[in-house]
PDB file of C-alpha atoms in Angstrom:
ATOM      1  CA  MET M 108      71.439  62.706 117.082  1.00 76.00           C
ATOM      2  CA  ALA M 109      72.910  60.105 119.407  1.00 82.00           C
ATOM      3  CA  GLU M 110      76.556  59.891 120.389  1.00 85.00           C
ATOM      4  CA  GLY M 111      78.558  58.173 117.664  1.00 83.00           C
ATOM      5  CA  GLY M 112      75.915  58.928 115.046  1.00 84.00           C
ATOM      6  CA  ARG M 113      76.936  60.032 111.552  1.00 82.00           C
ATOM      7  CA  LEU M 114      75.543  62.869 109.518  1.00 77.00           C
ATOM      8  CA  ALA M 115      75.513  62.139 105.786  1.00 74.00           C
ATOM      9  CA  TYR M 116      75.602  64.637 102.933  1.00 65.00           C
ATOM     10  CA  SER M 117      74.441  63.779  99.428  1.00 69.00           C
ATOM     11  CA  GLY M 118      74.449  67.139  97.655  1.00 64.00           C
ATOM     12  CA  THR M 119      76.484  68.164  94.646  1.00 65.00           C
ATOM     13  CA  GLY M 120      79.997  69.514  94.909  1.00 61.00           C
ATOM     14  CA  GLY M 121      83.182  68.339  96.462  1.00 59.00           C
ATOM     15  CA  ALA M 122      83.972  67.423 100.003  1.00 59.00           C
ATOM     16  CA  MET M 123      84.025  70.123 102.638  1.00 58.00           C
ATOM     17  CA  LYS M 124      87.419  71.694 103.079  1.00 60.00           C
ATOM     18  CA  VAL M 125      89.084  71.546 106.455  1.00 61.00           C
ATOM     19  CA  LEU M 126      90.280  74.953 107.598  1.00 61.00           C
ATOM     20  CA  ALA M 127      92.964  75.458 110.187  1.00 65.00           C
ATOM     21  CA  ASN M 128      91.718  76.337 113.641  1.00 71.00           C
ATOM     22  CA  PRO M 129      93.234  79.510 115.121  1.00 69.00           C
ATOM     23  CA  ASP M 130      95.440  79.246 118.187  1.00 73.00           C
ATOM     24  CA  LEU M 131      93.043  80.468 120.862  1.00 71.00           C
ATOM     25  CA  GLN M 132      95.510  80.072 123.742  1.00 74.00           C
ATOM     26  CA  SER M 133      98.201  82.615 122.876  1.00 79.00           C
ATOM     27  CA  ALA M 134      97.802  86.360 122.344  1.00 86.00           C
ATOM     28  CA  ALA M 135      95.809  87.067 119.188  1.00 91.00           C
ATOM     29  CA  SER M 136      97.740  89.062 116.604  1.00 95.00           C
ATOM     30  CA  LEU M 137      95.453  91.705 115.107  1.00 97.00           C
ATOM     31  CA  ASP M 138      96.463  93.471 111.894  1.00 97.00           C
ATOM     32  CA  VAL M 139      95.768  97.203 111.851  1.00 98.00           C
ATOM     33  CA  ILE M 140      95.526  99.197 108.627  1.00 97.00           C
ATOM     34  CA  ILE M 141      97.228 102.363 109.771  1.00 94.00           C
ATOM     35  CA  GLY M 142      95.163 105.526 109.594  1.00 91.00           C
ATOM     36  CA  ALA M 143      95.732 109.148 108.668  1.00 90.00           C
ATOM     37  CA  GLN M 144      96.124 110.294 112.283  1.00 94.00           C
ATOM     38  CA  ILE M 145      98.809 107.766 113.201  1.00 95.00           C
ATOM     39  CA  GLY M 146     101.600 110.336 112.870  1.00 95.00           C
ATOM     40  CA  GLN M 147     100.031 112.519 115.546  1.00 96.00           C
ATOM     41  CA  PHE M 148     100.583 110.017 118.349  1.00 97.00           C
ATOM     42  CA  SER M 149     103.822 110.270 120.319  1.00 97.00           C
ATOM     43  CA  GLY M 150     106.659 108.028 119.160  1.00 96.00           C
ATOM     44  CA  GLN M 151     106.601 106.168 122.471  1.00 97.00           C
ATOM     45  CA  SER M 152     102.849 105.624 122.104  1.00 97.00           C
ATOM     46  CA  LEU M 153     103.296 104.121 118.641  1.00 97.00           C
ATOM     47  CA  PHE M 154     106.060 101.875 119.952  1.00 97.00           C
ATOM     48  CA  ASP M 155     103.818 100.779 122.840  1.00 97.00           C
ATOM     49  CA  ALA M 156     100.775 100.309 120.595  1.00 97.00           C
ATOM     50  CA  PHE M 157     102.527  97.844 118.312  1.00 97.00           C
ATOM     51  CA  ASN M 158     105.046  96.225 120.668  1.00 97.00           C
ATOM     52  CA  SER M 159     102.975  95.521 123.779  1.00 96.00           C
ATOM     53  CA  GLU M 160     100.238  93.127 124.697  1.00 96.00           C
ATOM     54  CA  TRP M 161      96.796  94.593 125.344  1.00 97.00           C
ATOM     55  CA  ALA M 162      94.189  92.999 127.615  1.00 97.00           C
ATOM     56  CA  LEU M 163      90.539  92.985 126.573  1.00 96.00           C
ATOM     57  CA  ASP M 164      88.427  94.839 129.123  1.00 96.00           C
ATOM     58  CA  SER M 165      85.290  93.212 130.498  1.00 94.00           C
ATOM     59  CA  ARG M 166      83.391  96.333 129.378  1.00 88.00           C
ATOM     60  CA  ALA M 167      82.714  95.037 125.874  1.00 90.00           C
ATOM     61  CA  ASP M 168      79.572  94.850 123.807  1.00 91.00           C
ATOM     62  CA  ARG M 169      78.434  95.081 120.190  1.00 91.00           C
ATOM     63  CA  MET M 170      79.531  98.731 120.099  1.00 94.00           C
ATOM     64  CA  GLY M 171      83.154  98.155 120.983  1.00 95.00           C
ATOM     65  CA  MET M 172      85.920  96.423 122.900  1.00 96.00           C
ATOM     66  CA  ARG M 173      88.262  98.459 125.082  1.00 97.00           C
ATOM     67  CA  LEU M 174      91.934  97.506 125.165  1.00 97.00           C
ATOM     68  CA  LEU M 175      93.780  97.923 128.458  1.00 97.00           C
ATOM     69  CA  GLY M 176      97.481  98.695 128.548  1.00 97.00           C
ATOM     70  CA  THR M 177      99.914 101.596 128.542  1.00 96.00           C
ATOM     71  CA  PRO M 178      97.866 104.738 127.756  1.00 97.00           C
ATOM     72  CA  LEU M 179      98.512 106.211 124.308  1.00 97.00           C
ATOM     73  CA  GLN M 180      99.146 109.939 123.887  1.00 97.00           C
ATOM     74  CA  TYR M 181      97.658 111.849 120.982  1.00 97.00           C
ATOM     75  CA  GLN M 182      99.576 115.068 120.294  1.00 96.00           C
ATOM     76  CA  GLY M 183      97.600 116.476 117.407  1.00 93.00           C
ATOM     77  CA  PRO M 184      94.922 119.173 117.262  1.00 93.00           C
ATOM     78  CA  SER M 185      91.295 118.603 118.222  1.00 91.00           C
ATOM     79  CA  LEU M 186      89.380 116.774 115.538  1.00 92.00           C
ATOM     80  CA  ILE M 187      86.002 117.379 113.977  1.00 92.00           C
ATOM     81  CA  SER M 188      83.666 114.402 113.861  1.00 92.00           C
ATOM     82  CA  GLU M 189      84.015 112.098 110.875  1.00 92.00           C
ATOM     83  CA  GLY M 190      82.683 108.737 109.708  1.00 93.00           C
ATOM     84  CA  ILE M 191      83.744 105.663 111.666  1.00 94.00           C
ATOM     85  CA  PRO M 192      84.444 102.391 109.810  1.00 95.00           C
ATOM     86  CA  LEU M 193      83.903  98.936 111.270  1.00 95.00           C
ATOM     87  CA  GLY M 194      87.014  97.945 113.234  1.00 96.00           C
ATOM     88  CA  ALA M 195      88.248 101.512 113.784  1.00 97.00           C
ATOM     89  CA  ILE M 196      90.545 101.896 116.786  1.00 97.00           C
ATOM     90  CA  GLN M 197      89.619 105.130 118.539  1.00 96.00           C
ATOM     91  CA  VAL M 198      91.759 106.551 121.329  1.00 97.00           C
ATOM     92  CA  PRO M 199      89.734 108.609 123.828  1.00 96.00           C
ATOM     93  CA  PRO M 200      91.404 111.070 126.235  1.00 96.00           C
ATOM     94  CA  ASP M 201      92.217 108.329 128.792  1.00 96.00           C
ATOM     95  CA  GLY M 202      94.531 106.771 126.172  1.00 97.00           C
ATOM     96  CA  GLN M 203      92.951 103.292 126.288  1.00 97.00           C
ATOM     97  CA  PRO M 204      92.043 102.270 122.704  1.00 97.00           C
ATOM     98  CA  ILE M 205      88.566 101.088 121.790  1.00 97.00           C
ATOM     99  CA  VAL M 206      87.965  98.811 118.786  1.00 97.00           C
ATOM    100  CA  LEU M 207      84.596  99.781 117.333  1.00 96.00           C
ATOM    101  CA  LEU M 208      82.285  96.964 116.293  1.00 95.00           C
ATOM    102  CA  ASN M 209      78.985  96.402 114.477  1.00 93.00           C
ATOM    103  CA  ASP M 210      76.776  98.667 116.611  1.00 92.00           C
ATOM    104  CA  ARG M 211      79.309 101.519 116.769  1.00 92.00           C
ATOM    105  CA  GLN M 212      78.323 105.146 116.393  1.00 91.00           C
ATOM    106  CA  THR M 213      78.307 106.444 112.819  1.00 90.00           C
ATOM    107  CA  ILE M 214      80.558 109.440 113.472  1.00 92.00           C
ATOM    108  CA  GLY M 215      83.164 110.270 116.088  1.00 90.00           C
ATOM    109  CA  GLY M 216      85.796 112.827 116.930  1.00 90.00           C
ATOM    110  CA  TYR M 217      88.455 110.862 118.807  1.00 95.00           C
ATOM    111  CA  PRO M 218      91.780 110.214 117.058  1.00 96.00           C
ATOM    112  CA  ARG M 219      92.261 106.778 115.514  1.00 96.00           C
ATOM    113  CA  LEU M 220      95.297 104.544 115.131  1.00 96.00           C
ATOM    114  CA  GLY M 221      93.636 102.915 112.137  1.00 96.00           C
ATOM    115  CA  ALA M 222      91.232 100.007 111.675  1.00 97.00           C
ATOM    116  CA  LEU M 223      91.436  96.254 112.078  1.00 97.00           C
ATOM    117  CA  THR M 224      91.409  94.172 108.918  1.00 97.00           C
ATOM    118  CA  PRO M 225      88.290  92.040 108.346  1.00 95.00           C
ATOM    119  CA  LEU M 226      90.195  88.884 109.303  1.00 94.00           C
ATOM    120  CA  SER M 227      91.517  90.474 112.487  1.00 96.00           C
ATOM    121  CA  LEU M 228      88.051  91.712 113.368  1.00 95.00           C
ATOM    122  CA  ALA M 229      86.765  88.136 113.061  1.00 92.00           C
ATOM    123  CA  ARG M 230      89.645  86.928 115.259  1.00 93.00           C
ATOM    124  CA  LEU M 231      88.891  89.599 117.875  1.00 94.00           C
ATOM    125  CA  ALA M 232      85.277  88.400 118.011  1.00 91.00           C
ATOM    126  CA  GLN M 233      86.575  85.018 119.241  1.00 90.00           C
ATOM    127  CA  CYS M 234      88.422  86.575 122.196  1.00 92.00           C
ATOM    128  CA  LEU M 235      87.173  86.709 125.764  1.00 91.00           C
ATOM    129  CA  PRO M 236      87.519  89.512 128.330  1.00 93.00           C
ATOM    130  CA  GLY M 237      90.948  89.424 129.931  1.00 94.00           C
ATOM    131  CA  GLN M 238      92.541  87.739 126.928  1.00 94.00           C
ATOM    132  CA  LYS M 239      95.707  89.309 125.538  1.00 96.00           C
ATOM    133  CA  VAL M 240      95.994  90.688 122.004  1.00 97.00           C
ATOM    134  CA  ARG M 241      98.806  92.310 120.043  1.00 97.00           C
ATOM    135  CA  LEU M 242      98.418  94.954 117.330  1.00 97.00           C
ATOM    136  CA  ALA M 243     100.471  94.713 114.135  1.00 97.00           C
ATOM    137  CA  PRO M 244     100.619  97.538 111.565  1.00 97.00           C
ATOM    138  CA  VAL M 245      99.873  96.580 107.971  1.00 96.00           C
ATOM    139  CA  VAL M 246      99.356  98.576 104.790  1.00 94.00           C
ATOM    140  CA  GLN M 247      96.045  98.315 102.962  1.00 94.00           C
ATOM    141  CA  GLU M 248      97.452  96.478  99.928  1.00 95.00           C
ATOM    142  CA  ALA M 249      98.942  93.704 102.092  1.00 95.00           C
ATOM    143  CA  ALA M 250      95.690  93.366 104.039  1.00 94.00           C
ATOM    144  CA  HIS M 251      93.749  93.103 100.779  1.00 96.00           C
ATOM    145  CA  ARG M 252      96.045  90.352  99.448  1.00 95.00           C
ATOM    146  CA  GLN M 253      95.729  88.449 102.729  1.00 94.00           C
ATOM    147  CA  HIS M 254      91.929  88.701 102.603  1.00 94.00           C
ATOM    148  CA  ILE M 255      91.747  87.461  98.996  1.00 95.00           C
ATOM    149  CA  LYS M 256      94.065  84.552  99.829  1.00 93.00           C
ATOM    150  CA  PHE M 257      91.821  83.627 102.756  1.00 90.00           C
ATOM    151  CA  LEU M 258      88.656  83.747 100.632  1.00 90.00           C
ATOM    152  CA  GLN M 259      90.240  81.536  97.953  1.00 89.00           C
ATOM    153  CA  ARG M 260      90.456  78.747 100.524  1.00 84.00           C
ATOM    154  CA  PHE M 261      86.695  78.311 100.169  1.00 79.00           C
ATOM    155  CA  LYS M 262      86.708  77.615  96.426  1.00 78.00           C
TER     156      LYS M 262
END
């Protein structure tokens, strides 16, 4: 197609809907469905987790993206391995969270803050190494309502 050319569509249905483009310049806000182990992190760690900016490490791949910032401290007992959902935020002993992605391991034994919502996971996928992100706690019901509202935009 040459510059200035037009692409026509003659199928059935209405016109394509225009969706808002996300703000890719400022820190991405990522909603986290809080997990069962959240209460076993120190109070200061929880404050830091949800009130600080995190930088995306350059060590990122389809398995996960490491967040760099103030190390988080888990104060609970050792954990046995359990299933890992897409978007889980594991905190290894160095305290730097890792958001687990599509090619993540199936089980793991590190404590987890929770998991990103599907919309936040999609937003994270648009971020580049070095970019800043912020984590925001959300309950599952609110995340579900937000997801349904987003999907209804395509009707």
